[in-house]
Amino acid sequence: DVSKGDGRTVLFVSHNMASIQALCSSCMVLENGQVKVPASQTEKAINQYLQGEKNKVSDGSFALRTDRQGDQQVQFLSYEISIDGNNKTLMFQSGKQAIIKLKFNSKFGKSKDVDLAVSICKSSGEIVSVLSTKYLNHTVKAQPGENELTFSLQKLQLMEGEFYSNIIIQSNHVIHDYIREAIFFNVENGDYYNQGAIPKRVINSIYFDYAVN
């Protein structure tokens, strides 16, 4: 347990924005062992950290990501997100189809069964949901060289807000590539219930399909 009122100073190191926000009164950001953002208000430091991560992936390529984990035998190359299968975007809309396309490269000399997963997180770090090929019992056969996989959400249930995704690819519990804060996107409210009106704005919440009898 970490207490804010017992007269101690605790150094807490984490990538979990929700925990940092809850536990820390001040915060600094480190990158490659260097101070990127000096000690400041926690909210300010978090915002600057997330903005820096956004800049790393703004073009959809993971080529510059040196903070990966895994043996890199299968490696993410790039991503693309779109609404209803149309033009590439950084903005989804509630109630519309949301598509996340991932390209990855396999260094194995033959076909390899792998699992891919994408976690959907609030900007605060809380995980909203996880999209996983394993949950659908979908076998991904990675061929030598470049491969592509698409996750499709037929009706996006997220309300307006800022979100990001961590991505992982593994096989037999061996992690090949794992990138934190890999994909950043915004969601704008839409007419989720097709009633000609947009519900009251509630940041980073979720729509439910329900019936009234």
PDB file of C-alpha atoms in Angstrom:
ATOM      1  CA  ASP A   1       0.000   0.000   0.000  1.00  0.00           C
ATOM      2  CA  VAL A   2       1.167   3.497  -0.790  1.00  0.00           C
ATOM      3  CA  SER A   3      -0.005   6.289   1.495  1.00  0.00           C
ATOM      4  CA  LYS A   4       0.006   9.973   0.590  1.00  0.00           C
ATOM      5  CA  GLY A   5      -0.180  11.114   4.203  1.00  0.00           C
ATOM      6  CA  ASP A   6       2.432   9.211   6.198  1.00  0.00           C
ATOM      7  CA  GLY A   7       5.351  11.608   5.647  1.00  0.00           C
ATOM      8  CA  ARG A   8       7.269   9.411   3.219  1.00  0.00           C
ATOM      9  CA  THR A   9       8.439  10.056  -0.330  1.00  0.00           C
ATOM     10  CA  VAL A  10       7.832   7.086  -2.621  1.00  0.00           C
ATOM     11  CA  LEU A  11       9.419   6.757  -6.077  1.00  0.00           C
ATOM     12  CA  PHE A  12       6.875   5.052  -8.317  1.00  0.00           C
ATOM     13  CA  VAL A  13       7.876   4.006 -11.860  1.00  0.00           C
ATOM     14  CA  SER A  14       5.134   2.847 -14.213  1.00  0.00           C
ATOM     15  CA  HIS A  15       3.573   2.985 -17.682  1.00  0.00           C
ATOM     16  CA  ASN A  16       0.097   2.760 -16.125  1.00  0.00           C
ATOM     17  CA  MET A  17      -1.375   6.256 -16.423  1.00  0.00           C
ATOM     18  CA  ALA A  18      -4.346   5.443 -14.183  1.00  0.00           C
ATOM     19  CA  SER A  19      -2.063   4.347 -11.311  1.00  0.00           C
ATOM     20  CA  ILE A  20       0.220   7.346 -11.743  1.00  0.00           C
ATOM     21  CA  GLN A  21      -2.767   9.690 -11.716  1.00  0.00           C
ATOM     22  CA  ALA A  22      -4.162   8.087  -8.557  1.00  0.00           C
ATOM     23  CA  LEU A  23      -0.911   7.847  -6.573  1.00  0.00           C
ATOM     24  CA  CYS A  24       1.350  10.708  -7.628  1.00  0.00           C
ATOM     25  CA  SER A  25       1.202  14.396  -6.728  1.00  0.00           C
ATOM     26  CA  SER A  26       4.134  15.231  -9.026  1.00  0.00           C
ATOM     27  CA  CYS A  27       5.662  13.411 -11.949  1.00  0.00           C
ATOM     28  CA  MET A  28       8.581  13.464 -14.401  1.00  0.00           C
ATOM     29  CA  VAL A  29       8.975  11.727 -17.753  1.00  0.00           C
ATOM     30  CA  LEU A  30      12.113   9.788 -18.706  1.00  0.00           C
ATOM     31  CA  GLU A  31      13.105   8.687 -22.201  1.00  0.00           C
ATOM     32  CA  ASN A  32      16.177   6.533 -22.893  1.00  0.00           C
ATOM     33  CA  GLY A  33      17.486   7.293 -19.413  1.00  0.00           C
ATOM     34  CA  GLN A  34      17.206  11.054 -19.869  1.00  0.00           C
ATOM     35  CA  VAL A  35      14.749  13.493 -18.263  1.00  0.00           C
ATOM     36  CA  LYS A  36      12.322  14.521 -20.999  1.00  0.00           C
ATOM     37  CA  VAL A  37       9.818  16.359 -18.776  1.00  0.00           C
ATOM     38  CA  PRO A  38      11.121  17.734 -15.430  1.00  0.00           C
ATOM     39  CA  ALA A  39       9.117  17.178 -12.239  1.00  0.00           C
ATOM     40  CA  SER A  40       5.770  18.919 -12.628  1.00  0.00           C
ATOM     41  CA  GLN A  41       2.070  18.454 -11.977  1.00  0.00           C
ATOM     42  CA  THR A  42       1.036  14.879 -12.677  1.00  0.00           C
ATOM     43  CA  GLU A  43      -1.679  15.749 -15.205  1.00  0.00           C
ATOM     44  CA  LYS A  44       0.704  17.972 -17.171  1.00  0.00           C
ATOM     45  CA  ALA A  45       3.402  15.292 -17.250  1.00  0.00           C
ATOM     46  CA  ILE A  46       0.926  12.597 -18.354  1.00  0.00           C
ATOM     47  CA  ASN A  47      -0.394  14.794 -21.173  1.00  0.00           C
ATOM     48  CA  GLN A  48       3.130  15.512 -22.415  1.00  0.00           C
ATOM     49  CA  TYR A  49       4.072  11.830 -22.204  1.00  0.00           C
ATOM     50  CA  LEU A  50       1.018  10.769 -24.225  1.00  0.00           C
ATOM     51  CA  GLN A  51       1.622  13.514 -26.793  1.00  0.00           C
ATOM     52  CA  GLY A  52       5.175  12.263 -27.241  1.00  0.00           C
ATOM     53  CA  GLU A  53       3.919   8.722 -27.787  1.00  0.00           C
ATOM     54  CA  LYS A  54       1.378   9.990 -30.343  1.00  0.00           C
ATOM     55  CA  ASN A  55       4.149  11.686 -32.309  1.00  0.00           C
ATOM     56  CA  LYS A  56       6.053   8.397 -32.562  1.00  0.00           C
ATOM     57  CA  VAL A  57       3.218   6.681 -34.430  1.00  0.00           C
ATOM     58  CA  SER A  58       1.498   9.542 -36.255  1.00  0.00           C
ATOM     59  CA  ASP A  59       2.436   8.140 -39.682  1.00  0.00           C
ATOM     60  CA  GLY A  60       1.262   4.617 -38.849  1.00  0.00           C
ATOM     61  CA  SER A  61       4.749   3.078 -38.959  1.00  0.00           C
ATOM     62  CA  PHE A  62       6.434   1.316 -36.038  1.00  0.00           C
ATOM     63  CA  ALA A  63       9.892   1.537 -37.629  1.00  0.00           C
ATOM     64  CA  LEU A  64      11.175   4.010 -35.023  1.00  0.00           C
ATOM     65  CA  ARG A  65       9.854   2.162 -31.994  1.00  0.00           C
ATOM     66  CA  THR A  66      12.911   1.006 -30.059  1.00  0.00           C
ATOM     67  CA  ASP A  67      10.944   0.325 -26.860  1.00  0.00           C
ATOM     68  CA  ARG A  68       9.551  -3.004 -28.047  1.00  0.00           C
ATOM     69  CA  GLN A  69       9.546  -6.193 -26.030  1.00  0.00           C
ATOM     70  CA  GLY A  70       9.849  -9.752 -27.353  1.00  0.00           C
ATOM     71  CA  ASP A  71      12.239 -11.813 -29.443  1.00  0.00           C
ATOM     72  CA  GLN A  72      11.281  -9.920 -32.675  1.00  0.00           C
ATOM     73  CA  GLN A  73      10.947 -13.121 -34.701  1.00  0.00           C
ATOM     74  CA  VAL A  74       7.586 -11.705 -35.720  1.00  0.00           C
ATOM     75  CA  GLN A  75       7.505  -7.916 -35.725  1.00  0.00           C
ATOM     76  CA  PHE A  76       4.814  -5.279 -36.208  1.00  0.00           C
ATOM     77  CA  LEU A  77       5.456  -3.025 -39.202  1.00  0.00           C
ATOM     78  CA  SER A  78       2.578  -0.549 -39.297  1.00  0.00           C
ATOM     79  CA  TYR A  79      -1.094   0.069 -38.614  1.00  0.00           C
ATOM     80  CA  GLU A  80      -4.017   1.770 -40.289  1.00  0.00           C
ATOM     81  CA  ILE A  81      -7.403   2.662 -38.815  1.00  0.00           C
ATOM     82  CA  SER A  82     -10.524   3.553 -40.767  1.00  0.00           C
ATOM     83  CA  ILE A  83     -14.282   4.008 -40.439  1.00  0.00           C
ATOM     84  CA  ASP A  84     -16.554   1.740 -42.483  1.00  0.00           C
ATOM     85  CA  GLY A  85     -13.555   0.571 -44.506  1.00  0.00           C
ATOM     86  CA  ASN A  86     -13.028   3.996 -46.053  1.00  0.00           C
ATOM     87  CA  ASN A  87     -10.131   6.431 -45.845  1.00  0.00           C
ATOM     88  CA  LYS A  88      -7.425   6.177 -43.184  1.00  0.00           C
ATOM     89  CA  THR A  89      -8.236   8.304 -40.143  1.00  0.00           C
ATOM     90  CA  LEU A  90      -7.259   9.000 -36.537  1.00  0.00           C
ATOM     91  CA  MET A  91     -10.906   9.520 -35.553  1.00  0.00           C
ATOM     92  CA  PHE A  92     -13.571   6.864 -34.993  1.00  0.00           C
ATOM     93  CA  GLN A  93     -17.276   7.544 -34.500  1.00  0.00           C
ATOM     94  CA  SER A  94     -19.637   5.919 -32.023  1.00  0.00           C
ATOM     95  CA  GLY A  95     -22.016   3.461 -33.695  1.00  0.00           C
ATOM     96  CA  LYS A  96     -19.955   3.186 -36.878  1.00  0.00           C
ATOM     97  CA  GLN A  97     -17.781   0.312 -38.000  1.00  0.00           C
ATOM     98  CA  ALA A  98     -14.207   0.660 -36.726  1.00  0.00           C
ATOM     99  CA  ILE A  99     -11.356  -1.098 -38.502  1.00  0.00           C
ATOM    100  CA  ILE A 100      -7.795  -1.618 -37.244  1.00  0.00           C
ATOM    101  CA  LYS A 101      -5.423  -3.086 -39.820  1.00  0.00           C
ATOM    102  CA  LEU A 102      -2.031  -4.387 -38.679  1.00  0.00           C
ATOM    103  CA  LYS A 103       0.925  -5.326 -40.867  1.00  0.00           C
ATOM    104  CA  PHE A 104       3.643  -7.543 -39.460  1.00  0.00           C
ATOM    105  CA  ASN A 105       6.717  -9.401 -40.667  1.00  0.00           C
ATOM    106  CA  SER A 106       7.678 -12.985 -39.849  1.00  0.00           C
ATOM    107  CA  LYS A 107      11.308 -14.080 -39.826  1.00  0.00           C
ATOM    108  CA  PHE A 108      10.400 -17.738 -39.468  1.00  0.00           C
ATOM    109  CA  GLY A 109      11.301 -19.845 -42.485  1.00  0.00           C
ATOM    110  CA  LYS A 110       7.879 -21.469 -42.644  1.00  0.00           C
ATOM    111  CA  SER A 111       4.259 -20.841 -41.671  1.00  0.00           C
ATOM    112  CA  LYS A 112       3.876 -20.070 -37.957  1.00  0.00           C
ATOM    113  CA  ASP A 113       0.666 -20.062 -35.880  1.00  0.00           C
ATOM    114  CA  VAL A 114       0.533 -16.829 -33.880  1.00  0.00           C
ATOM    115  CA  ASP A 115      -1.960 -14.909 -31.733  1.00  0.00           C
ATOM    116  CA  LEU A 116      -2.490 -11.164 -31.977  1.00  0.00           C
ATOM    117  CA  ALA A 117      -4.216  -8.904 -29.468  1.00  0.00           C
ATOM    118  CA  VAL A 118      -5.081  -5.218 -29.260  1.00  0.00           C
ATOM    119  CA  SER A 119      -6.031  -3.662 -25.933  1.00  0.00           C
ATOM    120  CA  ILE A 120      -8.279  -0.574 -25.984  1.00  0.00           C
ATOM    121  CA  CYS A 121      -7.328   1.825 -23.186  1.00  0.00           C
ATOM    122  CA  LYS A 122      -8.593   5.170 -21.954  1.00  0.00           C
ATOM    123  CA  SER A 123      -6.042   7.975 -22.005  1.00  0.00           C
ATOM    124  CA  SER A 124      -5.838   7.524 -18.216  1.00  0.00           C
ATOM    125  CA  GLY A 125      -4.477   3.994 -18.731  1.00  0.00           C
ATOM    126  CA  GLU A 126      -7.572   1.984 -17.796  1.00  0.00           C
ATOM    127  CA  ILE A 127      -8.215  -0.952 -20.121  1.00  0.00           C
ATOM    128  CA  VAL A 128     -11.684  -0.834 -21.682  1.00  0.00           C
ATOM    129  CA  SER A 129     -11.482  -4.051 -23.681  1.00  0.00           C
ATOM    130  CA  VAL A 130      -9.126  -6.453 -25.425  1.00  0.00           C
ATOM    131  CA  LEU A 131      -9.498  -7.695 -28.999  1.00  0.00           C
ATOM    132  CA  SER A 132      -7.745 -11.036 -29.344  1.00  0.00           C
ATOM    133  CA  THR A 133      -7.615 -13.647 -32.083  1.00  0.00           C
ATOM    134  CA  LYS A 134      -7.427 -16.255 -29.314  1.00  0.00           C
ATOM    135  CA  TYR A 135     -10.830 -15.194 -27.882  1.00  0.00           C
ATOM    136  CA  LEU A 136     -12.429 -16.022 -31.234  1.00  0.00           C
ATOM    137  CA  ASN A 137     -10.409 -19.229 -31.629  1.00  0.00           C
ATOM    138  CA  HIS A 138      -9.030 -17.714 -34.827  1.00  0.00           C
ATOM    139  CA  THR A 139      -5.718 -19.201 -35.935  1.00  0.00           C
ATOM    140  CA  VAL A 140      -3.388 -16.711 -37.635  1.00  0.00           C
ATOM    141  CA  LYS A 141      -0.894 -18.449 -39.893  1.00  0.00           C
ATOM    142  CA  ALA A 142       1.990 -16.021 -40.296  1.00  0.00           C
ATOM    143  CA  GLN A 143       3.818 -16.682 -43.548  1.00  0.00           C
ATOM    144  CA  PRO A 144       7.503 -15.830 -44.055  1.00  0.00           C
ATOM    145  CA  GLY A 145       7.723 -12.128 -44.870  1.00  0.00           C
ATOM    146  CA  GLU A 146       4.958  -9.538 -44.662  1.00  0.00           C
ATOM    147  CA  ASN A 147       1.487 -10.388 -43.341  1.00  0.00           C
ATOM    148  CA  GLU A 148      -1.689  -8.443 -42.642  1.00  0.00           C
ATOM    149  CA  LEU A 149      -4.553  -8.836 -40.161  1.00  0.00           C
ATOM    150  CA  THR A 150      -7.690  -6.769 -39.677  1.00  0.00           C
ATOM    151  CA  PHE A 151      -9.761  -6.364 -36.514  1.00  0.00           C
ATOM    152  CA  SER A 152     -13.256  -5.124 -37.314  1.00  0.00           C
ATOM    153  CA  LEU A 153     -15.749  -3.754 -34.777  1.00  0.00           C
ATOM    154  CA  GLN A 154     -19.109  -3.678 -36.514  1.00  0.00           C
ATOM    155  CA  LYS A 155     -20.617  -1.044 -34.201  1.00  0.00           C
ATOM    156  CA  LEU A 156     -18.194   0.916 -32.038  1.00  0.00           C
ATOM    157  CA  GLN A 157     -19.526   1.207 -28.485  1.00  0.00           C
ATOM    158  CA  LEU A 158     -17.061   3.802 -27.227  1.00  0.00           C
ATOM    159  CA  MET A 159     -18.340   7.287 -26.407  1.00  0.00           C
ATOM    160  CA  GLU A 160     -16.422  10.468 -27.154  1.00  0.00           C
ATOM    161  CA  GLY A 161     -12.870  10.601 -25.800  1.00  0.00           C
ATOM    162  CA  GLU A 162      -9.185   9.903 -26.342  1.00  0.00           C
ATOM    163  CA  PHE A 163      -7.917   6.321 -26.413  1.00  0.00           C
ATOM    164  CA  TYR A 164      -4.826   4.299 -27.218  1.00  0.00           C
ATOM    165  CA  SER A 165      -3.980   0.657 -27.862  1.00  0.00           C
ATOM    166  CA  ASN A 166      -1.192  -1.677 -26.820  1.00  0.00           C
ATOM    167  CA  ILE A 167      -0.484  -4.459 -29.320  1.00  0.00           C
ATOM    168  CA  ILE A 168       1.085  -7.889 -28.908  1.00  0.00           C
ATOM    169  CA  ILE A 169       1.885 -10.871 -31.084  1.00  0.00           C
ATOM    170  CA  GLN A 170       2.914 -14.202 -29.564  1.00  0.00           C
ATOM    171  CA  SER A 171       2.880 -17.964 -30.014  1.00  0.00           C
ATOM    172  CA  ASN A 172       2.914 -20.739 -27.394  1.00  0.00           C
ATOM    173  CA  HIS A 173       3.217 -18.100 -24.638  1.00  0.00           C
ATOM    174  CA  VAL A 174       6.382 -16.682 -26.238  1.00  0.00           C
ATOM    175  CA  ILE A 175       6.128 -12.941 -26.912  1.00  0.00           C
ATOM    176  CA  HIS A 176       7.455 -11.993 -30.339  1.00  0.00           C
ATOM    177  CA  ASP A 177       6.569  -8.279 -30.289  1.00  0.00           C
ATOM    178  CA  TYR A 178       4.824  -6.075 -27.744  1.00  0.00           C
ATOM    179  CA  ILE A 179       4.438  -2.307 -28.139  1.00  0.00           C
ATOM    180  CA  ARG A 180       2.867  -0.112 -25.477  1.00  0.00           C
ATOM    181  CA  GLU A 181       0.884   2.960 -26.584  1.00  0.00           C
ATOM    182  CA  ALA A 182       1.188   1.753 -30.182  1.00  0.00           C
ATOM    183  CA  ILE A 183      -1.972   3.288 -31.629  1.00  0.00           C
ATOM    184  CA  PHE A 184      -3.656   6.542 -30.607  1.00  0.00           C
ATOM    185  CA  PHE A 185      -7.124   7.523 -31.736  1.00  0.00           C
ATOM    186  CA  ASN A 186     -10.033   9.771 -30.828  1.00  0.00           C
ATOM    187  CA  VAL A 187     -13.727   8.910 -30.800  1.00  0.00           C
ATOM    188  CA  GLU A 188     -16.475  11.409 -31.602  1.00  0.00           C
ATOM    189  CA  ASN A 189     -20.069  10.819 -30.582  1.00  0.00           C
ATOM    190  CA  GLY A 190     -22.460   9.614 -33.235  1.00  0.00           C
ATOM    191  CA  ASP A 191     -26.121   8.645 -33.447  1.00  0.00           C
ATOM    192  CA  TYR A 192     -25.466   5.247 -31.846  1.00  0.00           C
ATOM    193  CA  TYR A 193     -29.144   4.335 -31.344  1.00  0.00           C
ATOM    194  CA  ASN A 194     -30.246   5.657 -34.758  1.00  0.00           C
ATOM    195  CA  GLN A 195     -32.831   7.937 -33.176  1.00  0.00           C
ATOM    196  CA  GLY A 196     -31.746  11.134 -34.904  1.00  0.00           C
ATOM    197  CA  ALA A 197     -30.085  12.505 -31.773  1.00  0.00           C
ATOM    198  CA  ILE A 198     -26.688  12.249 -30.139  1.00  0.00           C
ATOM    199  CA  PRO A 199     -26.865  11.295 -26.436  1.00  0.00           C
ATOM    200  CA  LYS A 200     -25.489  13.606 -23.763  1.00  0.00           C
ATOM    201  CA  ARG A 201     -21.702  13.897 -23.859  1.00  0.00           C
ATOM    202  CA  VAL A 202     -20.014  11.539 -21.382  1.00  0.00           C
ATOM    203  CA  ILE A 203     -16.243  11.358 -21.847  1.00  0.00           C
ATOM    204  CA  ASN A 204     -14.592   7.919 -22.194  1.00  0.00           C
ATOM    205  CA  SER A 205     -17.750   5.934 -21.448  1.00  0.00           C
ATOM    206  CA  ILE A 206     -19.424   3.064 -23.281  1.00  0.00           C
ATOM    207  CA  TYR A 207     -22.752   2.603 -25.061  1.00  0.00           C
ATOM    208  CA  PHE A 208     -24.850  -0.478 -24.288  1.00  0.00           C
ATOM    209  CA  ASP A 209     -27.408  -2.092 -26.546  1.00  0.00           C
ATOM    210  CA  TYR A 210     -30.552  -2.526 -24.461  1.00  0.00           C
ATOM    211  CA  ALA A 211     -34.318  -2.948 -24.691  1.00  0.00           C
ATOM    212  CA  VAL A 212     -37.206  -1.342 -22.780  1.00  0.00           C
ATOM    213  CA  ASN A 213     -40.346  -3.454 -22.219  1.00  0.00           C
TER     214      ASN A 213
END
